[in-house]
Each structure stands twice: as structure tokens, then as C-alpha cells.
CSV table of C-alpha atoms in Angstrom, one decimal:
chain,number,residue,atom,x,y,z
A,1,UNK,CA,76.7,93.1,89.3
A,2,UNK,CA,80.0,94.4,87.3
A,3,UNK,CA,80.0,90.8,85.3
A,4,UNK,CA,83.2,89.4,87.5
A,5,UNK,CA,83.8,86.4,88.9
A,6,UNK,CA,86.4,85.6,91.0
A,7,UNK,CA,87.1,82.1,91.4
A,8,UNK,CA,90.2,79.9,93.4
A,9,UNK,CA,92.2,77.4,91.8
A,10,UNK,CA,94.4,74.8,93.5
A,11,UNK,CA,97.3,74.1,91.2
A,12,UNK,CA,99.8,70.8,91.1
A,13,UNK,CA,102.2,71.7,93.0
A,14,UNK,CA,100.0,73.0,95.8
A,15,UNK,CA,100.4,76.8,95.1
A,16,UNK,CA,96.9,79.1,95.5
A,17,UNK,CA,95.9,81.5,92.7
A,18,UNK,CA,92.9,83.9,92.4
A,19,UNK,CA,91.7,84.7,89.0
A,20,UNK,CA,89.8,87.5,88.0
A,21,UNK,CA,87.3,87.3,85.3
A,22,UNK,CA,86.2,90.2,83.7
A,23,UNK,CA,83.8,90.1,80.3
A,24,UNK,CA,87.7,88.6,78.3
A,25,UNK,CA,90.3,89.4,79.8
A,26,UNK,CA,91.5,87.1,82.7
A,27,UNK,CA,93.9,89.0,85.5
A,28,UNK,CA,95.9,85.7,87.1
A,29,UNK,CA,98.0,86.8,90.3
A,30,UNK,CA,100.3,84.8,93.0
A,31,UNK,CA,98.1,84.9,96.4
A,32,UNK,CA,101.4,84.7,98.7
A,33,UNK,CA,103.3,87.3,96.7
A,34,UNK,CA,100.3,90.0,96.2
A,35,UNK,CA,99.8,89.4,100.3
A,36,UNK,CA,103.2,90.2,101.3
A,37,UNK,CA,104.1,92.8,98.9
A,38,UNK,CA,101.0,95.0,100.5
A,39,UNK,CA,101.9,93.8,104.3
A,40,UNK,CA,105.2,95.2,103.8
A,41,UNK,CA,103.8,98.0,102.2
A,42,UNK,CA,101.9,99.1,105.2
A,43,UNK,CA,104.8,98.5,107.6
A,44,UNK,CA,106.9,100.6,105.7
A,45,UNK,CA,103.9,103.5,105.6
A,46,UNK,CA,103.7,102.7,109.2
A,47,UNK,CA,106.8,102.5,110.7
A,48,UNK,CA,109.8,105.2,110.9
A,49,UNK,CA,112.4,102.4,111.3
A,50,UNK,CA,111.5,100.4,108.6
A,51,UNK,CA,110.8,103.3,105.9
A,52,UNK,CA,114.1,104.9,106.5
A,53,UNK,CA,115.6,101.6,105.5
A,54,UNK,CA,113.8,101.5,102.8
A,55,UNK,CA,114.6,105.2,101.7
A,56,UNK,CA,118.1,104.1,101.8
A,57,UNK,CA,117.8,101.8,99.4
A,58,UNK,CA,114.9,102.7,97.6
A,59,UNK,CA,114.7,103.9,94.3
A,60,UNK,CA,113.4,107.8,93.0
A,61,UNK,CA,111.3,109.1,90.5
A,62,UNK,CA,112.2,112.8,90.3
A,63,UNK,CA,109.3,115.7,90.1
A,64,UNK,CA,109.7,118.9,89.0
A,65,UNK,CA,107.3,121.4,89.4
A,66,UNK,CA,104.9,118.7,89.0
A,67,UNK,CA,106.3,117.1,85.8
A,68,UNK,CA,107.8,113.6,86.0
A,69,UNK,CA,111.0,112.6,84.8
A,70,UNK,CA,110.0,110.2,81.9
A,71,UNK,CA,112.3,108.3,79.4
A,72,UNK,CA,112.5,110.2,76.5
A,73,UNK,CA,113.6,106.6,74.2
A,74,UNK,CA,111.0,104.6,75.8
A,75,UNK,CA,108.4,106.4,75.6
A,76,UNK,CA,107.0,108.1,79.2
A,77,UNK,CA,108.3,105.6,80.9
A,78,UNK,CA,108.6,107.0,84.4
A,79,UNK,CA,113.0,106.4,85.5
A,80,UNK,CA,113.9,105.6,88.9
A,81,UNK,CA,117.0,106.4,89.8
A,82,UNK,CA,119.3,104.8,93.2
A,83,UNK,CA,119.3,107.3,96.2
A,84,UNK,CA,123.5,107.6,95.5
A,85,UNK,CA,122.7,108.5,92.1
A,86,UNK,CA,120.3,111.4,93.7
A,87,UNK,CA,122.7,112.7,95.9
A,88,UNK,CA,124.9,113.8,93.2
A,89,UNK,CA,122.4,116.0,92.0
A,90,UNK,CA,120.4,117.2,95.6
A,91,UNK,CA,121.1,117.7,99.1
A,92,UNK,CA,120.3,114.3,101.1
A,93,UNK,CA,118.1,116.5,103.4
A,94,UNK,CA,115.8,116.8,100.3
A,95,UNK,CA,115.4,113.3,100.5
A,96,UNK,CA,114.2,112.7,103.7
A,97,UNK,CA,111.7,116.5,103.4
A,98,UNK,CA,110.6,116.4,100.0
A,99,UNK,CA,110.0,112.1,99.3
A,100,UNK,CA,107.0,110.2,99.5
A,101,UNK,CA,106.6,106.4,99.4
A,102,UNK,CA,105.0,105.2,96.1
A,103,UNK,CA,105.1,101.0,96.7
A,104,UNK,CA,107.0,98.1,96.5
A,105,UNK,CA,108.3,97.5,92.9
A,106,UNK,CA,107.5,94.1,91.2
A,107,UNK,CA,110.1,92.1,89.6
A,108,UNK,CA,111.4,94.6,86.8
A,109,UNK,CA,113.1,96.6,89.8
A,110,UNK,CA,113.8,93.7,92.0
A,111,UNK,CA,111.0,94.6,94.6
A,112,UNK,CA,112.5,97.4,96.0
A,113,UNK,CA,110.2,100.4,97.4
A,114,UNK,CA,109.4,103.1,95.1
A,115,UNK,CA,110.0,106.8,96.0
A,116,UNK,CA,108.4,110.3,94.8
A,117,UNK,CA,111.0,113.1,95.8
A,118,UNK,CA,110.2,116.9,94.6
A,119,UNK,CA,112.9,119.1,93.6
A,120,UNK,CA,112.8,122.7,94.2
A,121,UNK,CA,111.0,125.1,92.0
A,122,UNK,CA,114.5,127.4,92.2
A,123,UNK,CA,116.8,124.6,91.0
A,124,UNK,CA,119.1,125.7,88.2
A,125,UNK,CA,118.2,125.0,84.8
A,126,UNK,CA,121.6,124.2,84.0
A,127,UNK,CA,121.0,121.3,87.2
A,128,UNK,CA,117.5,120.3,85.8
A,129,UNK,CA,119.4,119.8,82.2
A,130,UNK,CA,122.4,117.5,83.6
A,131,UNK,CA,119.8,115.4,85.6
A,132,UNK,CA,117.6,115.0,82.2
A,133,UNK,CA,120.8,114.0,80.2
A,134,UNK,CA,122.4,111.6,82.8
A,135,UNK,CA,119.3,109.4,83.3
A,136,UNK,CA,118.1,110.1,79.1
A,137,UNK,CA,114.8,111.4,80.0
A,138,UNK,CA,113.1,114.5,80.0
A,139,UNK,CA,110.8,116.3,82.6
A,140,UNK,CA,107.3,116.1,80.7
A,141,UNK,CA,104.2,117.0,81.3
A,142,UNK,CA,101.8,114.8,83.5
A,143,UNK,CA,99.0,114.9,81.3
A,144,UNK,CA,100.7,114.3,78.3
A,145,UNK,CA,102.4,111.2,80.1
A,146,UNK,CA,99.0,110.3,81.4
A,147,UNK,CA,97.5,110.4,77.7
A,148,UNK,CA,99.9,107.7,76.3
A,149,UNK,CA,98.5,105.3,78.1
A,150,UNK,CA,102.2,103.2,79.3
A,151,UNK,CA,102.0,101.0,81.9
A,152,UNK,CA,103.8,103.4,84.6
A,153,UNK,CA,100.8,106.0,84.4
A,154,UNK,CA,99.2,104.9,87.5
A,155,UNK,CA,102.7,105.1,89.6
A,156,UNK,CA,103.6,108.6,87.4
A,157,UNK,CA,99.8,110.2,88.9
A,158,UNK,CA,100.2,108.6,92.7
A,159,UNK,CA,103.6,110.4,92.4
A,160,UNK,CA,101.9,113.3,91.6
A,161,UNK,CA,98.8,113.2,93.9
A,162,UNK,CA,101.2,112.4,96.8
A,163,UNK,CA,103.6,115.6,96.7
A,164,UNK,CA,101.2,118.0,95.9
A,165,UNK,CA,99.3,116.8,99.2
A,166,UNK,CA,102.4,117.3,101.1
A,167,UNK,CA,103.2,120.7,99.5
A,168,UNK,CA,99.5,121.4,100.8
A,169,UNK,CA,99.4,120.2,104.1
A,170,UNK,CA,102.6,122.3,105.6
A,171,UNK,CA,100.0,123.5,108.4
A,172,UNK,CA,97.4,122.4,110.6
A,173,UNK,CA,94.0,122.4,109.5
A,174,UNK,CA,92.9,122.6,113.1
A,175,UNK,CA,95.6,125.0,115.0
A,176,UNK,CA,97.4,126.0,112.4
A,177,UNK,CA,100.6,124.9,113.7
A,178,UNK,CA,103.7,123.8,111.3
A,179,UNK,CA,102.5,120.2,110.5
A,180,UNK,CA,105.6,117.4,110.3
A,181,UNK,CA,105.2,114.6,108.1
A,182,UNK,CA,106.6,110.9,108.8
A,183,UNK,CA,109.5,109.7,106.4
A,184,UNK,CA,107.0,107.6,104.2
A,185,UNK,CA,105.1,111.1,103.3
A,186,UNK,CA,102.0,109.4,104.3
A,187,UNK,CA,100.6,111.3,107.9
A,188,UNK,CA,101.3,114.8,108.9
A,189,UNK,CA,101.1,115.5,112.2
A,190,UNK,CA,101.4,119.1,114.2
């Protein structure tokens, strides 16, 4: 009905592709890989023991006051920065309150899992500055990051959409009652 056409293909050497075809451009991408990156996914949403492993050696993509930390050379590139990196700058308690679980990376971070963490509205401006400088990016917009149209947009807005639905849900909708969310940011329970 949408003019795609999905179609497998058995290759020499045995391993399974799916390709997507849609009007010209063709989407090729490794069946195993895709599969297991999306399982593991789910078990770290799902399980406390396994997402605090990740946390610890996830990587971060600092928010503040809903603006992204973007390259400023590369163009609104979202940065990710290693959790001892963070803890230079924040308390580790942040970490574990104030992160949500983005995804598991692909090879251009070594397919690590991805973290949103929010910093606090009150941090100083002299704090906000040293972070901008020590990673060389800047705290920009979403929209504006949104409008240029990198590849990192999509990661950037679920960033976004996840710790504003955290920073919403700090109560019940039933009882009322202080809600706790798991590690991966992803249930909230009272």
C-alpha cells in the first residue's frame, strides 16, 4: 500500500539480509545484529541488574533545561560523554535519579548503551560553561538541532521526550502517591 517491498536474500557466505525497498532508496541491514541489539535493548529496559551495568558503563548525553548538549564544530551533533567524565561535573546520585535509557549505540560508539541524564535547572552558570568547554559543545536549542536535519536528531528528541516524561510523572495518576521510576527511566511505579 506505502509502495515497499521487503524481500530476503541469502548471500555466499550464508549470512541473511532483509532489504527494504522504498520508491529509490534501498535500506540494507544485518538480520542477527538488528535482532540482538533490540533483545538486549529490552533486557536492559527490563531488568534492574542488567541496566545498572549498563549505567556504569554507558555513555551520557547531557540536558539542560531541555536543551541538548550538541557539538558546536560538528554541527548539532549530539556528544556523549563516559559516566567518569560526568561525575566530575555532577553528583553520581544524579545519575541514577535524573538518566533515562536512550539504546544501544551502533558501531561509531562501540555498542555501548546510550543515556539521557538532566541536570538541574539551579546548576551554576559558571558549571554549565566548564561542561560546554570541556566536551566543545554548546547547550542548544532542541528545535533548532531538530531543524538541521543531522543524523543524531532522532536520539537528541527521544532524549528529550523521555526526561520531560519523567519530570511529569513524579506522582501517581491514580493515588497520588510519590511514583519511583526503575534505573532505565522507562516504568514508574508508586
Amino acid at each position: 500500500a506505502l509502495g515497499c517491498e521487503l524481500a530476503f536474500f541469502l548471500y555466499p557466505k550464508g549470512t541473511k539480509y532483509i532489504s527494504y525497498k522504498h520508491r529509490t532508496k534501498r535500506y540494507e541491514r544485518h538480520c542477527s545484529n538488528y535482532v540482538n541489539r533490540i533483545r538486549n535493548q529490552f533486557i536492559i529496559k527490563e531488568t534492574e541488574k542488567n541496566c545498572t551495568e549498563a549505567i556504569e558503563n554507558g555513555l551520557f548525553l547531557f540536558y539542560h533545561k531541555g536543551n541538548p548538549l550538541v557539538s558546536k564544530d560538528n554541527g548539532f551533533i549530539p556528544i556523549f560523554a563516559d559516566r567518569s567524565k560526568i561525575e566530575e561535573f555532577v553528583d553520581k546520585s544524579l545519575i541514577s535519579h535524573e538518566s533515562a535509557f536512550l539504546s544501544i549505540s551502533d558501531e561509531e560508539y562501540n555498542h555501548r548503551p546510550l543515556f539521557a541524564v538532566a541536570l538541574p535547572k539551579e546548576l551554576e552558570e559558571k558549571k554549565l560553561k566548564s561542561i560546554e568547554t570541556t566536551f566543545g559543545g554548546a547547550f542548544t536549542n532542541l528545535r533548532l538541532a531538530m531543524m538541521s536535519g543531522k543524523p543524531g536528531c532522532n536520539i537528541l528528541s527521544n532524549g528529550y521526550s523521555l526526561l520531560k516524561w519523567l519530570h511529569n510523572t513524579k506522582f501517581c495518576s491514580k493515588c497520588g502517591s510519590v511514583a519511583n521510576k526503575n534505573t532505565a527511566g522507562s516504568r514508574v511505579t508508586c
